[in-house]
CSV table of C-alpha atoms in Angstrom, one decimal:
chain,number,residue,atom,x,y,z
A,16,MET,CA,122.4,-24.8,60.6
A,17,ILE,CA,126.1,-25.5,59.7
A,18,ALA,CA,126.0,-25.7,56.3
A,19,ALA,CA,129.7,-25.5,55.4
A,20,ALA,CA,133.1,-24.0,56.4
A,21,THR,CA,133.2,-20.4,54.7
A,22,GLY,CA,137.0,-20.7,54.9
A,23,VAL,CA,139.9,-23.2,55.5
A,24,PHE,CA,142.9,-21.7,57.7
A,25,THR,CA,146.2,-23.0,59.0
A,26,THR,CA,146.9,-23.1,63.1
A,27,SER,CA,149.4,-19.9,61.9
A,28,ASP,CA,146.2,-18.2,60.6
A,29,LEU,CA,144.8,-17.8,63.5
A,30,ARG,CA,146.7,-15.0,64.7
A,31,ARG,CA,144.9,-12.6,62.3
A,32,ALA,CA,142.1,-10.6,63.8
A,33,GLU,CA,140.0,-11.1,60.1
A,34,VAL,CA,140.0,-14.9,60.5
A,35,LEU,CA,138.9,-14.4,63.7
A,36,ASP,CA,136.5,-12.4,63.0
A,37,GLU,CA,134.7,-14.5,60.5
A,38,ALA,CA,135.5,-17.6,63.3
A,39,PHE,CA,133.2,-15.8,65.6
A,40,VAL,CA,130.5,-15.4,62.6
A,41,HIS,CA,131.1,-18.6,60.7
A,42,PRO,CA,132.0,-22.3,61.0
A,43,VAL,CA,135.8,-22.0,59.5
A,44,ALA,CA,138.1,-25.4,59.0
A,45,VAL,CA,141.2,-25.3,60.2
A,46,ARG,CA,144.2,-27.7,59.1
A,47,ASP,CA,147.4,-28.0,61.8
A,48,GLY,CA,150.3,-27.1,59.2
A,49,LYS,CA,152.8,-29.8,60.5
A,50,THR,CA,149.8,-32.8,60.8
A,51,GLY,CA,147.8,-32.0,57.8
A,52,ARG,CA,145.2,-32.7,60.5
A,53,LEU,CA,141.4,-31.0,59.9
A,54,MET,CA,139.2,-29.0,62.6
A,55,LEU,CA,136.4,-27.4,62.3
A,56,MET,CA,135.8,-24.2,64.6
A,57,VAL,CA,132.0,-23.2,64.8
A,58,PRO,CA,130.8,-20.3,66.6
A,59,GLN,CA,129.2,-20.4,70.0
A,60,GLN,CA,126.2,-18.7,68.9
A,61,THR,CA,125.6,-21.4,65.6
A,62,ILE,CA,125.9,-24.0,68.1
A,63,ASP,CA,123.2,-22.6,70.6
A,64,PHE,CA,120.7,-21.9,67.5
A,65,ALA,CA,121.4,-25.9,66.6
A,66,ASN,CA,120.3,-26.4,69.9
A,67,GLU,CA,116.9,-24.0,70.1
A,68,LEU,CA,116.2,-25.7,66.3
A,69,SER,CA,116.4,-28.8,68.1
A,70,SER,CA,113.8,-27.9,70.6
A,71,TYR,CA,111.2,-26.5,67.9
A,72,THR,CA,111.2,-29.3,66.0
A,73,GLN,CA,110.9,-31.8,68.6
A,74,LEU,CA,107.9,-29.4,69.4
A,75,PHE,CA,106.9,-29.3,65.9
A,76,ALA,CA,106.9,-33.2,66.2
A,77,ARG,CA,105.2,-33.7,69.6
A,78,VAL,CA,102.3,-31.1,68.1
A,79,VAL,CA,101.4,-33.0,64.8
A,80,VAL,CA,101.4,-36.2,67.2
A,81,GLU,CA,99.2,-34.7,69.3
A,82,CYS,CA,97.3,-33.2,66.8
A,83,GLN,CA,96.2,-36.7,65.5
A,84,ARG,CA,94.2,-37.4,68.5
A,85,PRO,CA,90.7,-36.1,69.2
A,86,ASP,CA,91.8,-34.8,72.8
A,87,PRO,CA,95.7,-33.4,72.8
A,88,SER,CA,97.3,-32.9,75.8
A,89,PRO,CA,98.4,-29.6,76.6
A,90,VAL,CA,101.5,-30.9,78.5
A,91,SER,CA,102.6,-32.8,75.8
A,92,LEU,CA,102.0,-29.6,73.8
A,93,ASP,CA,103.9,-27.5,75.7
A,94,ARG,CA,105.1,-24.1,74.7
A,95,ALA,CA,102.1,-24.8,72.4
A,96,GLY,CA,99.9,-26.1,74.3
A,97,TYR,CA,97.3,-23.0,73.8
A,98,ILE,CA,95.8,-24.8,71.4
A,99,ALA,CA,94.5,-27.8,72.9
A,100,ASP,CA,91.1,-26.3,73.4
A,101,TRP,CA,90.6,-25.1,69.9
A,102,THR,CA,88.9,-26.8,67.0
A,103,VAL,CA,90.4,-29.3,64.6
A,104,ALA,CA,90.6,-27.2,61.8
A,105,GLN,CA,92.6,-24.4,63.6
A,106,ARG,CA,94.9,-27.0,64.9
A,107,GLN,CA,95.3,-28.1,61.1
A,108,GLN,CA,96.4,-24.4,60.1
A,109,PHE,CA,98.5,-24.1,63.5
A,110,VAL,CA,100.3,-27.2,62.2
A,111,ARG,CA,100.8,-26.0,58.8
A,112,GLU,CA,101.8,-22.7,59.7
A,113,PHE,CA,104.2,-24.3,62.6
A,114,ALA,CA,105.9,-25.7,59.6
A,115,GLU,CA,106.0,-22.5,57.5
A,116,ALA,CA,107.5,-20.8,60.7
A,117,LEU,CA,109.7,-23.2,61.3
A,118,SER,CA,111.1,-23.4,57.9
A,119,ALA,CA,111.8,-19.7,58.1
A,120,SER,CA,113.8,-19.8,60.9
A,121,ILE,CA,115.5,-23.0,59.5
A,122,THR,CA,116.5,-21.1,56.3
A,123,GLU,CA,117.5,-18.0,57.9
A,124,GLY,CA,119.7,-19.5,60.6
A,125,ASN,CA,117.6,-17.6,63.8
A,126,PRO,CA,114.6,-18.6,66.0
A,127,ASP,CA,113.2,-15.4,65.1
A,128,ALA,CA,110.2,-16.6,62.8
A,129,ILE,CA,109.2,-19.9,65.3
A,130,ASP,CA,109.7,-17.9,68.5
A,131,ALA,CA,107.7,-14.6,67.0
A,132,PHE,CA,105.2,-16.9,65.8
A,133,LEU,CA,104.3,-19.3,68.6
A,134,ASP,CA,103.9,-15.8,71.1
A,135,TYR,CA,101.9,-14.0,68.7
A,136,MET,CA,99.4,-17.5,68.2
A,137,ALA,CA,99.1,-18.0,71.9
A,138,HIS,CA,96.6,-15.1,71.9
A,139,ALA,CA,94.7,-15.9,68.9
A,140,THR,CA,91.5,-17.1,70.6
A,141,ALA,CA,91.4,-14.1,73.2
A,142,PRO,CA,88.3,-12.1,72.9
A,143,ILE,CA,89.1,-9.2,70.7
A,144,PRO,CA,89.1,-5.6,73.0
A,145,VAL,CA,85.7,-4.2,72.1
A,146,HIS,CA,87.4,-0.4,70.8
A,147,PHE,CA,88.9,-2.7,67.9
A,148,HIS,CA,85.6,-4.4,66.8
A,149,SER,CA,83.0,-3.2,64.4
A,150,SER,CA,80.5,-4.1,67.6
A,151,PHE,CA,81.8,-0.8,68.8
A,152,ILE,CA,79.5,0.7,66.4
A,153,ASN,CA,76.5,-0.9,66.0
A,154,ASP,CA,74.5,1.6,67.9
A,155,GLU,CA,75.3,4.0,64.8
A,156,ARG,CA,75.1,1.3,62.1
A,157,GLU,CA,71.7,3.3,60.7
A,158,LEU,CA,74.3,5.8,59.9
A,159,LEU,CA,76.3,3.8,57.8
A,160,GLU,CA,73.4,1.8,56.3
A,161,ALA,CA,72.0,5.3,55.2
A,162,HIS,CA,75.3,6.1,54.0
A,163,MET,CA,75.4,2.7,52.0
A,164,THR,CA,71.9,3.1,50.5
A,165,ASN,CA,72.3,6.6,49.6
A,166,SER,CA,75.8,6.4,47.5
B,4,MET,CA,105.5,1.5,50.6
B,5,ARG,CA,103.8,-2.0,49.9
B,6,LEU,CA,101.2,-3.9,51.7
B,7,VAL,CA,101.9,-7.5,52.8
B,8,ARG,CA,99.7,-10.0,54.4
B,9,LEU,CA,101.1,-11.3,58.0
B,10,ARG,CA,102.0,-14.8,57.1
B,11,ALA,CA,103.2,-17.5,60.0
B,12,SER,CA,106.5,-16.5,59.1
B,13,SER,CA,106.2,-12.5,59.1
B,14,ILE,CA,104.7,-12.5,62.4
B,15,ARG,CA,108.3,-11.4,63.8
B,16,GLY,CA,108.1,-8.6,61.4
B,17,LEU,CA,105.9,-7.2,64.1
B,18,ARG,CA,109.0,-6.9,66.5
B,19,GLU,CA,110.7,-4.3,64.5
B,20,ILE,CA,107.7,-1.6,64.7
B,21,GLU,CA,108.8,0.7,68.0
B,22,ARG,CA,106.4,1.2,70.4
B,23,THR,CA,105.9,5.2,70.9
B,24,PRO,CA,107.8,6.5,74.0
B,25,ASN,CA,105.2,7.8,76.9
B,26,ALA,CA,102.2,6.8,74.5
B,27,GLU,CA,99.0,8.6,75.2
B,28,PRO,CA,96.6,5.7,76.7
B,29,TRP,CA,94.7,5.2,72.8
B,30,VAL,CA,98.0,4.9,71.0
B,31,ALA,CA,99.0,2.2,73.5
B,32,GLU,CA,95.8,0.3,72.8
B,33,VAL,CA,96.6,0.2,69.1
B,34,GLU,CA,100.1,-0.8,70.1
B,35,THR,CA,99.1,-3.3,72.4
B,36,PHE,CA,96.5,-4.7,70.5
B,37,ILE,CA,98.6,-5.0,67.3
B,38,LEU,CA,101.9,-5.9,68.6
B,39,ASP,CA,101.1,-8.0,71.4
B,40,GLY,CA,98.4,-10.4,70.1
B,41,GLY,CA,95.2,-8.3,70.6
B,42,ALA,CA,94.6,-9.0,66.8
B,43,ALA,CA,95.7,-12.4,66.5
B,44,SER,CA,92.6,-13.9,66.5
B,45,HIS,CA,91.9,-12.7,63.2
B,46,ARG,CA,94.6,-15.3,61.6
B,47,LEU,CA,92.3,-17.7,62.0
B,48,GLU,CA,89.6,-15.9,60.4
B,49,PRO,CA,89.6,-16.1,56.4
B,50,ARG,CA,87.7,-12.9,55.9
B,51,SER,CA,89.7,-11.0,58.0
B,52,SER,CA,93.3,-9.6,57.3
B,53,ILE,CA,96.6,-8.4,58.8
B,54,LEU,CA,98.8,-6.5,57.1
B,55,LEU,CA,102.5,-5.6,57.2
B,56,ALA,CA,103.5,-2.0,55.9
B,57,ASP,CA,107.2,-2.5,54.3
B,58,ASP,CA,109.0,0.7,53.1
B,59,ALA,CA,112.3,-0.9,51.8
B,60,GLY,CA,112.7,-3.8,53.6
B,61,GLN,CA,111.6,-2.2,56.8
B,62,VAL,CA,108.4,-2.7,58.6
B,63,ILE,CA,106.8,0.8,59.2
B,64,GLY,CA,103.7,0.1,60.4
B,65,ALA,CA,100.6,-2.7,60.5
B,66,ALA,CA,96.9,-2.7,60.2
B,67,VAL,CA,93.6,-4.7,60.5
B,68,HIS,CA,90.5,-5.2,58.9
B,69,HIS,CA,87.4,-7.9,59.4
B,70,PRO,CA,83.8,-8.0,57.8
B,71,ALA,CA,81.6,-5.5,59.4
B,72,ALA,CA,79.1,-7.2,61.9
B,73,GLY,CA,75.9,-7.0,60.2
B,74,LEU,CA,76.5,-4.8,57.6
B,75,VAL,CA,76.9,-7.2,54.2
B,76,GLY,CA,78.7,-4.5,52.1
B,77,ALA,CA,81.5,-3.3,54.6
B,78,GLN,CA,84.8,-3.7,55.5
B,79,TYR,CA,85.7,-2.4,59.1
B,80,LEU,CA,89.3,-1.1,60.0
B,81,SER,CA,89.8,-1.9,63.0
B,82,ALA,CA,93.2,-0.7,63.5
B,83,VAL,CA,96.0,1.1,61.9
B,84,LEU,CA,99.6,2.3,63.0
B,85,LEU,CA,102.2,3.4,61.8
B,86,ASP,CA,105.7,3.4,63.6
B,87,HIS,CA,106.2,6.7,66.1
B,88,ARG,CA,109.4,6.9,64.4
B,89,PHE,CA,108.1,7.5,60.8
B,90,ARG,CA,105.0,10.0,61.8
B,91,GLY,CA,105.1,13.2,60.1
B,92,GLN,CA,106.5,12.7,56.8
B,93,GLY,CA,103.2,12.3,54.7
B,94,LEU,CA,103.3,8.5,55.1
B,95,GLY,CA,100.0,8.3,57.7
B,96,LYS,CA,97.9,9.3,54.3
B,97,ARG,CA,99.6,6.2,51.9
B,98,LEU,CA,99.0,4.0,54.6
B,99,LEU,CA,95.5,4.5,55.2
B,100,ARG,CA,94.5,4.9,51.8
B,101,SER,CA,96.4,1.2,50.8
B,102,VAL,CA,95.1,-0.1,54.0
B,103,VAL,CA,91.6,0.9,52.7
B,104,ASP,CA,92.1,-0.3,48.9
B,105,ASP,CA,93.2,-3.3,50.5
B,106,ALA,CA,90.1,-4.0,52.1
B,107,ARG,CA,88.1,-3.4,49.8
B,108,SER,CA,89.8,-5.3,47.0
B,109,SER,CA,90.9,-8.2,49.1
B,110,SER,CA,87.5,-8.5,51.0
B,111,GLY,CA,84.9,-7.9,47.8
B,112,ARG,CA,83.1,-5.5,49.5
B,113,PRO,CA,82.3,-1.8,48.7
B,114,TYR,CA,82.6,0.0,51.9
B,115,VAL,CA,85.2,0.7,53.9
B,116,THR,CA,84.7,2.0,57.5
B,117,TRP,CA,86.7,3.0,60.2
B,118,VAL,CA,86.4,5.2,64.0
B,119,VAL,CA,89.4,7.9,64.8
B,120,HIS,CA,90.0,8.8,68.7
B,121,PRO,CA,89.0,11.9,69.3
B,122,SER,CA,92.6,13.0,70.3
B,123,ASN,CA,94.2,11.6,67.5
B,124,THR,CA,94.0,15.0,65.5
B,125,ALA,CA,96.7,13.4,62.9
B,126,MET,CA,94.3,10.1,61.6
B,127,ILE,CA,91.1,12.6,62.0
B,128,ALA,CA,93.0,15.1,59.6
B,129,VAL,CA,94.5,12.5,57.4
B,130,SER,CA,91.1,10.4,57.3
B,131,ARG,CA,89.6,14.1,56.2
B,132,ARG,CA,91.5,14.4,53.5
B,133,LEU,CA,91.2,10.9,52.4
B,134,VAL,CA,87.4,11.2,52.1
B,135,HIS,CA,84.7,13.6,51.2
B,136,ASP,CA,83.4,15.5,53.6
B,137,HIS,CA,79.4,13.4,53.3
B,138,MET,CA,81.7,10.2,54.3
B,139,GLU,CA,82.6,11.8,58.0
B,140,LEU,CA,79.4,10.0,59.1
B,141,GLY,CA,79.2,10.6,62.6
B,142,VAL,CA,80.5,10.4,66.5
B,143,GLU,CA,80.0,7.1,68.7
B,144,ARG,CA,77.4,8.4,70.8
B,145,ASN,CA,79.1,6.7,74.0
B,146,SER,CA,83.0,7.4,73.4
B,147,GLY,CA,83.2,10.4,71.0
B,148,TYR,CA,85.1,8.5,68.1
B,149,LEU,CA,84.7,10.0,64.6
B,150,ILE,CA,83.1,7.4,62.5
B,151,PHE,CA,84.5,7.4,58.6
B,152,ALA,CA,83.5,5.7,55.4
B,153,ASP,CA,85.0,5.3,51.9
B,154,PRO,CA,83.7,5.9,49.6
């Protein structure tokens, strides 16, 4: 997000390395020393993030709309198409958490939070591998029951 | 070290954990389970928890626990992962202790149980130091995994 220029410089300041360094990272305002005209220089990464954010925001809007329907369209849900088969309660949780992750991305100025959220939740209805579920020790359950009874 | 529950906005913290180079298969299994979304279904289950271990702002590990199926008083610790860059510094025992405490307090279940791969000598040693001898309950008959319980 472009909040505000972090500094105001003149065109002649652009010869200074530290001014350029700042302009590569933050938006800076540059004033023409002769005419007084002002322009805003914005780093490419800020533009890229703004575009990405716009895509995520549009996706969020589509998810909210689709989740109002009894039968959401995986096509409209695009990258979040995996929630089409989820229960209503699961989809409601997903919308709430999407909002939280999107908000974090906006605040931090990078897409990592929302990107990681969408990737991770794609696996949320996959079966848990047998080694990682308590049913793995079902055959030994009597050991635990005896322990719990005796301790 | 402190444990924080994995939220939608903090899933990207898992990306800070580095996979073990040339990992043994049983190590790679745990890393894949936690880092690639195998555990994601626990995010839709309110009685389960995915935890991030944070040390001075750096995510150094993660863990998962959920109710032990068919055992009313027990929570099952299905995975504990310490980033390979932080092993050998005594953090494993602190992590396991913290996760066991969290599993008990957040679930309200008095018993916590977990299994350890027979080749995971470090985790076996840590588990034996953590619990008393009588709480090493036995061995899963098909796989050889050691079964522990606390208390």
